[in-house]
Amino acid sequence: MSNTIVIFGASGDLTSRKLIPALYRLHKKGRLPDQTRIVGVSRSPYEHDAWRESLRETTAKFAGKSFSAEAWETFAPRIYYQPGDIQDADSFAQLAKFLSEIEEGQPTGRVYYLSTMPQLYEPAIAQLGKAGLASEDNGTRRIIIEKPFGTDLKTAKELNVRIHGVFSEDQIYRIDHYLGKETVQNIFALRFANSIFEPLWNRNFVDHVQITVAEEVVIGRRAGYYDTSGILRDMFQNHLLQLMMITAMEPPAKYESTMVRDEKVKVLHSVRKMTGGDFASQTMRGQYEGYLSEEGVPKGSQTETYAALKLYCDNWRWRGVPFFLRSGKGMSCRTTQIVIQFKNVPHMMFGEKSRVPMGNRLVIQVQPAEGIQLHFETKVPDAGMKTRTNHLDFNFQDSIGGDAMPDAYQRLLLDAVQGDASLFARGDEVELAWGIIDPIIEAWKSPAAPPLHIYPTGLWGPVEASEWMQKQKREWFDVCP
Ligand code: BG6
């Protein structure tokens, strides 16, 4: 069956920066099924050729070394443009007509990609429904929805209700691009294709888990969005909780979308609810110095650009093991990493009583130094029985011969075209995630909220965050890869 990918918000940044380069790369690798067309929809009055030309330039820029004029020539004819306004029913009638023309009335699988401003998700879905574009009479119809999926539990529920009025759950693909990252999928392989780690992956052997998503960048010109969002909504409700789910979940019987997502959802169900003083003792927030002078940030804004949470999964596997999640803008480097810190040996028999051995640690480098490091104690040669921490280092770039790791959108777009929803968030998952984040956001508005610590850029967030960890007799793994 042929396919059509319809991108709403075609003139936006995501389309030129990520979506078209990802589709181009899939085409170049011969992975995009034959007979796949791409139709861009937005209000700008482009002709097909003018849009292709503008995408040629941006793809050459964003696809980097993988761009070749020759491959582009074979890709470009797959691309079409249809001007249209999401608020206008007539535009959808014209779109329906245009699609059936290029598909020549043949059974075609369609994927609608909502890459518009979030305020337009609901009208776009309603219009697709009214124009009969969700009906599966002549092929499958799927819809991909970008984040943010709502701004809190209430709006996420409302959005789910609206979408379910038009599309069934198995037609809906909610994107979290972190799930498209190779190293995130590799956590499944690491945990469930090896017998050496999984027996240790529980409360008996793990002291704690740290999940860090640090970014060197600051908010730039995104204040309009960012200041109403803050890092809890922007990064924790989706990316950090996704990383936590995959790290903590039970093995599904099969790598299959319902089973994988059932197991992930169970993790969210097990997250202990914070109450009363927990919000002050288990959450930290900060704002980088200079945030208030960024263009468009309102005077005196209390929006957090750094947060750290201590969460517990009250279940058989993880009871009592803290999961420390942190993320910040303006940090010392860009790194996403998951540290599984195993317990220390029960008794250190080699001198140096004051030294806490830092080995017994597995570090999953999600990006940019994609790989895995296993830290352990070794004897210092020629120094009695002194020990020190060393590590084994596996690096994906080395293993794939220097080729760049594929961008997350390649995998996710292809999965959506092929109908595999394993790496997309389900409706209940998104709502449960908001159910964890919302109470923290609420608590941070109350008089008992933990203070907003101002931190200089270029470090690891507020110094108070290190003191907070020290009080818990632990240390952040502050290492740039
Ligand atoms: C986005 C956030 O979802 O993820 C951004 O809105 C953030 O604020 C980005 O910078 C990080 O993604 P990545 O893939 O660069 O780690």
PDB file of C-alpha atoms in Angstrom, residues 124-326:
ATOM      1  CA  ALA A 124      -6.863  20.534  13.406  1.00  0.00           C
ATOM      2  CA  ILE A 125      -8.190  17.256  14.813  1.00  0.00           C
ATOM      3  CA  ALA A 126     -11.782  18.482  14.657  1.00  0.00           C
ATOM      4  CA  GLN A 127     -11.350  19.606  11.049  1.00  0.00           C
ATOM      5  CA  LEU A 128      -9.762  16.305  10.043  1.00  0.00           C
ATOM      6  CA  GLY A 129     -12.788  14.559  11.515  1.00  0.00           C
ATOM      7  CA  LYS A 130     -15.330  16.837   9.827  1.00  0.00           C
ATOM      8  CA  ALA A 131     -13.642  16.537   6.456  1.00  0.00           C
ATOM      9  CA  GLY A 132     -13.804  12.726   6.687  1.00  0.00           C
ATOM     10  CA  LEU A 133     -10.008  12.554   6.719  1.00  0.00           C
ATOM     11  CA  ALA A 134      -9.881  10.253   9.753  1.00  0.00           C
ATOM     12  CA  SER A 135     -12.028   7.578   8.172  1.00  0.00           C
ATOM     13  CA  GLU A 136     -10.164   4.346   7.422  1.00  0.00           C
ATOM     14  CA  ASP A 137     -12.383   3.307   4.527  1.00  0.00           C
ATOM     15  CA  ASN A 138      -9.533   3.618   2.047  1.00  0.00           C
ATOM     16  CA  GLY A 139      -6.428   2.860   4.107  1.00  0.00           C
ATOM     17  CA  THR A 140      -5.069   3.418   7.596  1.00  0.00           C
ATOM     18  CA  ARG A 141      -5.165   6.888   9.143  1.00  0.00           C
ATOM     19  CA  ARG A 142      -2.722   7.786  11.889  1.00  0.00           C
ATOM     20  CA  ILE A 143      -1.998  11.023  13.673  1.00  0.00           C
ATOM     21  CA  ILE A 144       1.302  12.088  15.207  1.00  0.00           C
ATOM     22  CA  ILE A 145       1.105  14.750  17.887  1.00  0.00           C
ATOM     23  CA  GLU A 146       4.137  16.711  18.992  1.00  0.00           C
ATOM     24  CA  LYS A 147       4.770  17.729  22.562  1.00  0.00           C
ATOM     25  CA  PRO A 148       3.593  19.508  24.629  1.00  0.00           C
ATOM     26  CA  PHE A 149       0.602  17.238  25.123  1.00  0.00           C
ATOM     27  CA  GLY A 150      -1.430  19.619  27.295  1.00  0.00           C
ATOM     28  CA  THR A 151      -0.011  21.917  29.904  1.00  0.00           C
ATOM     29  CA  ASP A 152      -1.323  19.980  32.901  1.00  0.00           C
ATOM     30  CA  LEU A 153      -3.438  16.950  33.700  1.00  0.00           C
ATOM     31  CA  LYS A 154      -6.698  18.748  33.005  1.00  0.00           C
ATOM     32  CA  THR A 155      -5.730  19.998  29.553  1.00  0.00           C
ATOM     33  CA  ALA A 156      -4.095  16.674  28.650  1.00  0.00           C
ATOM     34  CA  LYS A 157      -7.323  14.863  29.555  1.00  0.00           C
ATOM     35  CA  GLU A 158      -9.358  17.323  27.519  1.00  0.00           C
ATOM     36  CA  LEU A 159      -7.038  16.868  24.561  1.00  0.00           C
ATOM     37  CA  ASN A 160      -7.313  13.089  24.859  1.00  0.00           C
ATOM     38  CA  VAL A 161     -11.106  13.353  24.882  1.00  0.00           C
ATOM     39  CA  ARG A 162     -11.054  15.560  21.781  1.00  0.00           C
ATOM     40  CA  ILE A 163      -8.714  13.259  19.878  1.00  0.00           C
ATOM     41  CA  HIS A 164     -10.631  10.157  20.887  1.00  0.00           C
ATOM     42  CA  GLY A 165     -13.727  11.812  19.440  1.00  0.00           C
ATOM     43  CA  VAL A 166     -12.073  11.524  16.016  1.00  0.00           C
ATOM     44  CA  PHE A 167      -9.271   8.931  16.208  1.00  0.00           C
ATOM     45  CA  SER A 168      -9.109   5.697  18.172  1.00  0.00           C
ATOM     46  CA  GLU A 169      -6.165   5.197  20.529  1.00  0.00           C
ATOM     47  CA  ASP A 170      -4.392   2.858  18.113  1.00  0.00           C
ATOM     48  CA  GLN A 171      -4.388   5.611  15.470  1.00  0.00           C
ATOM     49  CA  ILE A 172      -2.691   8.096  17.822  1.00  0.00           C
ATOM     50  CA  TYR A 173       1.094   8.518  18.010  1.00  0.00           C
ATOM     51  CA  ARG A 174       2.171  10.966  20.736  1.00  0.00           C
ATOM     52  CA  ILE A 175       5.794  11.877  20.131  1.00  0.00           C
ATOM     53  CA  ASP A 176       8.480  12.060  22.726  1.00  0.00           C
ATOM     54  CA  HIS A 177      11.611  12.362  20.627  1.00  0.00           C
ATOM     55  CA  TYR A 178      13.746  10.932  23.454  1.00  0.00           C
ATOM     56  CA  LEU A 179      12.215   7.536  22.700  1.00  0.00           C
ATOM     57  CA  GLY A 180      13.571   7.769  19.165  1.00  0.00           C
ATOM     58  CA  LYS A 181      17.149   8.089  20.393  1.00  0.00           C
ATOM     59  CA  GLU A 182      19.187   4.983  19.705  1.00  0.00           C
ATOM     60  CA  THR A 183      20.749   4.978  23.152  1.00  0.00           C
ATOM     61  CA  VAL A 184      17.353   5.110  24.822  1.00  0.00           C
ATOM     62  CA  GLN A 185      16.195   2.089  22.838  1.00  0.00           C
ATOM     63  CA  ASN A 186      19.489   0.481  23.707  1.00  0.00           C
ATOM     64  CA  ILE A 187      18.414   0.464  27.355  1.00  0.00           C
ATOM     65  CA  PHE A 188      15.943  -2.258  26.349  1.00  0.00           C
ATOM     66  CA  ALA A 189      18.790  -4.242  24.800  1.00  0.00           C
ATOM     67  CA  LEU A 190      21.146  -3.614  27.713  1.00  0.00           C
ATOM     68  CA  ARG A 191      18.591  -4.741  30.267  1.00  0.00           C
ATOM     69  CA  PHE A 192      16.732  -7.474  28.444  1.00  0.00           C
ATOM     70  CA  ALA A 193      19.318  -9.028  26.122  1.00  0.00           C
ATOM     71  CA  ASN A 194      21.975  -9.541  28.781  1.00  0.00           C
ATOM     72  CA  SER A 195      21.924 -11.759  31.784  1.00  0.00           C
ATOM     73  CA  ILE A 196      24.743  -9.986  33.593  1.00  0.00           C
ATOM     74  CA  PHE A 197      22.965  -6.779  34.612  1.00  0.00           C
ATOM     75  CA  GLU A 198      19.328  -7.713  35.103  1.00  0.00           C
ATOM     76  CA  PRO A 199      19.854  -9.883  38.208  1.00  0.00           C
ATOM     77  CA  LEU A 200      21.424  -6.840  39.883  1.00  0.00           C
ATOM     78  CA  TRP A 201      18.821  -4.361  38.632  1.00  0.00           C
ATOM     79  CA  ASN A 202      16.802  -4.047  41.831  1.00  0.00           C
ATOM     80  CA  ARG A 203      16.661  -2.847  45.430  1.00  0.00           C
ATOM     81  CA  ASN A 204      18.983  -5.574  46.670  1.00  0.00           C
ATOM     82  CA  PHE A 205      21.941  -4.268  44.693  1.00  0.00           C
ATOM     83  CA  VAL A 206      21.155  -0.748  43.508  1.00  0.00           C
ATOM     84  CA  ASP A 207      21.756   2.114  45.919  1.00  0.00           C
ATOM     85  CA  HIS A 208      20.162   4.793  43.765  1.00  0.00           C
ATOM     86  CA  VAL A 209      19.631   5.913  40.182  1.00  0.00           C
ATOM     87  CA  GLN A 210      20.517   9.330  38.745  1.00  0.00           C
ATOM     88  CA  ILE A 211      18.983  10.590  35.544  1.00  0.00           C
ATOM     89  CA  THR A 212      20.506  13.811  34.274  1.00  0.00           C
ATOM     90  CA  VAL A 213      19.586  15.844  31.229  1.00  0.00           C
ATOM     91  CA  ALA A 214      21.961  18.804  31.266  1.00  0.00           C
ATOM     92  CA  GLU A 215      22.011  21.432  28.551  1.00  0.00           C
ATOM     93  CA  GLU A 216      24.617  24.084  28.062  1.00  0.00           C
ATOM     94  CA  VAL A 217      22.247  26.257  26.062  1.00  0.00           C
ATOM     95  CA  VAL A 218      20.000  28.836  27.669  1.00  0.00           C
ATOM     96  CA  ILE A 219      16.519  29.710  26.487  1.00  0.00           C
ATOM     97  CA  GLY A 220      17.574  32.015  23.656  1.00  0.00           C
ATOM     98  CA  ARG A 221      14.526  33.520  21.970  1.00  0.00           C
ATOM     99  CA  ARG A 222      12.035  30.999  23.330  1.00  0.00           C
ATOM    100  CA  ALA A 223      10.863  33.042  26.323  1.00  0.00           C
ATOM    101  CA  GLY A 224       7.293  33.231  25.010  1.00  0.00           C
ATOM    102  CA  TYR A 225       6.938  29.480  25.357  1.00  0.00           C
ATOM    103  CA  TYR A 226       9.510  28.750  28.012  1.00  0.00           C
ATOM    104  CA  ASP A 227       8.426  31.201  30.648  1.00  0.00           C
ATOM    105  CA  THR A 228       4.931  29.694  30.779  1.00  0.00           C
ATOM    106  CA  SER A 229       6.384  26.220  30.809  1.00  0.00           C
ATOM    107  CA  GLY A 230       9.508  25.929  32.945  1.00  0.00           C
ATOM    108  CA  ILE A 231      11.692  22.881  33.051  1.00  0.00           C
ATOM    109  CA  LEU A 232       9.235  20.609  34.845  1.00  0.00           C
ATOM    110  CA  ARG A 233       6.752  20.804  31.997  1.00  0.00           C
ATOM    111  CA  ASP A 234       9.338  21.137  29.246  1.00  0.00           C
ATOM    112  CA  MET A 235      11.601  18.227  30.210  1.00  0.00           C
ATOM    113  CA  PHE A 236      10.368  16.225  33.210  1.00  0.00           C
ATOM    114  CA  GLN A 237       6.760  15.447  32.313  1.00  0.00           C
ATOM    115  CA  ASN A 238       8.005  13.814  29.129  1.00  0.00           C
ATOM    116  CA  HIS A 239      11.696  13.119  28.567  1.00  0.00           C
ATOM    117  CA  LEU A 240      12.930  12.484  32.121  1.00  0.00           C
ATOM    118  CA  LEU A 241       9.946  10.387  33.133  1.00  0.00           C
ATOM    119  CA  GLN A 242      10.322   8.386  29.920  1.00  0.00           C
ATOM    120  CA  LEU A 243      13.948   7.655  30.783  1.00  0.00           C
ATOM    121  CA  MET A 244      12.894   6.668  34.273  1.00  0.00           C
ATOM    122  CA  MET A 245      10.142   4.352  33.003  1.00  0.00           C
ATOM    123  CA  ILE A 246      12.499   2.483  30.702  1.00  0.00           C
ATOM    124  CA  THR A 247      15.132   2.204  33.415  1.00  0.00           C
ATOM    125  CA  ALA A 248      12.682   0.968  36.028  1.00  0.00           C
ATOM    126  CA  MET A 249      10.115  -1.104  34.086  1.00  0.00           C
ATOM    127  CA  GLU A 250       9.660  -4.857  34.311  1.00  0.00           C
ATOM    128  CA  PRO A 251      10.559  -6.897  31.227  1.00  0.00           C
ATOM    129  CA  PRO A 252       7.569  -7.226  28.913  1.00  0.00           C
ATOM    130  CA  ALA A 253       6.926 -10.721  27.563  1.00  0.00           C
ATOM    131  CA  LYS A 254       7.419  -9.418  24.041  1.00  0.00           C
ATOM    132  CA  TYR A 255       8.814  -6.268  22.492  1.00  0.00           C
ATOM    133  CA  GLU A 256       5.388  -5.218  21.325  1.00  0.00           C
ATOM    134  CA  SER A 257       3.696  -1.869  21.744  1.00  0.00           C
ATOM    135  CA  THR A 258       0.891  -2.788  24.143  1.00  0.00           C
ATOM    136  CA  MET A 259       3.132  -4.904  26.344  1.00  0.00           C
ATOM    137  CA  VAL A 260       5.965  -2.374  26.431  1.00  0.00           C
ATOM    138  CA  ARG A 261       3.617   0.464  27.252  1.00  0.00           C
ATOM    139  CA  ASP A 262       1.725  -1.550  29.866  1.00  0.00           C
ATOM    140  CA  GLU A 263       4.981  -2.098  31.724  1.00  0.00           C
ATOM    141  CA  LYS A 264       6.012   1.542  31.430  1.00  0.00           C
ATOM    142  CA  VAL A 265       2.671   2.704  32.753  1.00  0.00           C
ATOM    143  CA  LYS A 266       3.013   0.435  35.798  1.00  0.00           C
ATOM    144  CA  VAL A 267       6.146   2.359  36.764  1.00  0.00           C
ATOM    145  CA  LEU A 268       4.203   5.619  36.801  1.00  0.00           C
ATOM    146  CA  HIS A 269       1.481   4.005  38.897  1.00  0.00           C
ATOM    147  CA  SER A 270       4.123   3.026  41.437  1.00  0.00           C
ATOM    148  CA  VAL A 271       5.640   6.497  41.864  1.00  0.00           C
ATOM    149  CA  ARG A 272       5.057   7.559  45.458  1.00  0.00           C
ATOM    150  CA  LYS A 273       2.860  10.640  45.795  1.00  0.00           C
ATOM    151  CA  MET A 274       4.533  13.533  47.555  1.00  0.00           C
ATOM    152  CA  THR A 275       2.619  15.185  50.367  1.00  0.00           C
ATOM    153  CA  GLY A 276       3.197  18.043  52.847  1.00  0.00           C
ATOM    154  CA  GLY A 277       6.864  18.556  53.578  1.00  0.00           C
ATOM    155  CA  ASP A 278       7.981  16.176  50.805  1.00  0.00           C
ATOM    156  CA  PHE A 279       7.783  18.964  48.251  1.00  0.00           C
ATOM    157  CA  ALA A 280      10.367  20.966  50.162  1.00  0.00           C
ATOM    158  CA  SER A 281      12.630  18.023  50.934  1.00  0.00           C
ATOM    159  CA  GLN A 282      12.358  16.059  47.691  1.00  0.00           C
ATOM    160  CA  THR A 283      12.383  18.818  45.102  1.00  0.00           C
ATOM    161  CA  MET A 284      14.884  21.528  44.196  1.00  0.00           C
ATOM    162  CA  ARG A 285      14.481  24.358  41.766  1.00  0.00           C
ATOM    163  CA  GLY A 286      16.740  26.988  40.292  1.00  0.00           C
ATOM    164  CA  GLN A 287      16.974  29.710  37.716  1.00  0.00           C
ATOM    165  CA  TYR A 288      20.138  30.615  35.870  1.00  0.00           C
ATOM    166  CA  GLU A 289      21.645  34.024  36.468  1.00  0.00           C
ATOM    167  CA  GLY A 290      20.643  36.268  33.602  1.00  0.00           C
ATOM    168  CA  TYR A 291      17.341  34.511  32.861  1.00  0.00           C
ATOM    169  CA  LEU A 292      15.435  37.656  33.844  1.00  0.00           C
ATOM    170  CA  SER A 293      17.330  39.675  31.231  1.00  0.00           C
ATOM    171  CA  GLU A 294      16.487  37.289  28.374  1.00  0.00           C
ATOM    172  CA  GLU A 295      14.345  38.900  25.713  1.00  0.00           C
ATOM    173  CA  GLY A 296      10.659  38.498  26.544  1.00  0.00           C
ATOM    174  CA  VAL A 297      11.000  37.198  30.109  1.00  0.00           C
ATOM    175  CA  PRO A 298       8.570  39.055  32.395  1.00  0.00           C
ATOM    176  CA  LYS A 299      10.016  41.040  35.260  1.00  0.00           C
ATOM    177  CA  GLY A 300      10.490  38.998  38.412  1.00  0.00           C
ATOM    178  CA  SER A 301       9.636  35.701  36.711  1.00  0.00           C
ATOM    179  CA  GLN A 302       9.892  32.720  39.042  1.00  0.00           C
ATOM    180  CA  THR A 303      10.082  30.188  36.217  1.00  0.00           C
ATOM    181  CA  GLU A 304      12.544  27.412  36.941  1.00  0.00           C
ATOM    182  CA  THR A 305      15.290  26.540  34.466  1.00  0.00           C
ATOM    183  CA  TYR A 306      16.709  23.822  36.732  1.00  0.00           C
ATOM    184  CA  ALA A 307      14.961  21.192  38.782  1.00  0.00           C
ATOM    185  CA  ALA A 308      15.917  18.082  40.699  1.00  0.00           C
ATOM    186  CA  LEU A 309      13.475  15.562  42.103  1.00  0.00           C
ATOM    187  CA  LYS A 310      13.824  12.593  44.368  1.00  0.00           C
ATOM    188  CA  LEU A 311      11.214  10.020  43.419  1.00  0.00           C
ATOM    189  CA  TYR A 312      10.480   6.549  44.738  1.00  0.00           C
ATOM    190  CA  CYS A 313       8.828   3.665  42.932  1.00  0.00           C
ATOM    191  CA  ASP A 314       6.891   1.788  45.548  1.00  0.00           C
ATOM    192  CA  ASN A 315       6.975  -1.637  44.000  1.00  0.00           C
ATOM    193  CA  TRP A 316       8.602  -4.986  44.620  1.00  0.00           C
ATOM    194  CA  ARG A 317      11.722  -4.221  42.588  1.00  0.00           C
ATOM    195  CA  TRP A 318      12.496  -0.669  43.670  1.00  0.00           C
ATOM    196  CA  ARG A 319      11.063  -0.085  47.139  1.00  0.00           C
ATOM    197  CA  GLY A 320      13.387   2.307  49.009  1.00  0.00           C
ATOM    198  CA  VAL A 321      15.688   3.099  46.058  1.00  0.00           C
ATOM    199  CA  PRO A 322      15.708   6.825  45.289  1.00  0.00           C
ATOM    200  CA  PHE A 323      15.555   7.947  41.672  1.00  0.00           C
ATOM    201  CA  PHE A 324      17.186  11.358  41.370  1.00  0.00           C
ATOM    202  CA  LEU A 325      16.053  13.198  38.270  1.00  0.00           C
ATOM    203  CA  ARG A 326      17.602  16.523  37.310  1.00  0.00           C
TER     204      ARG A 326
END
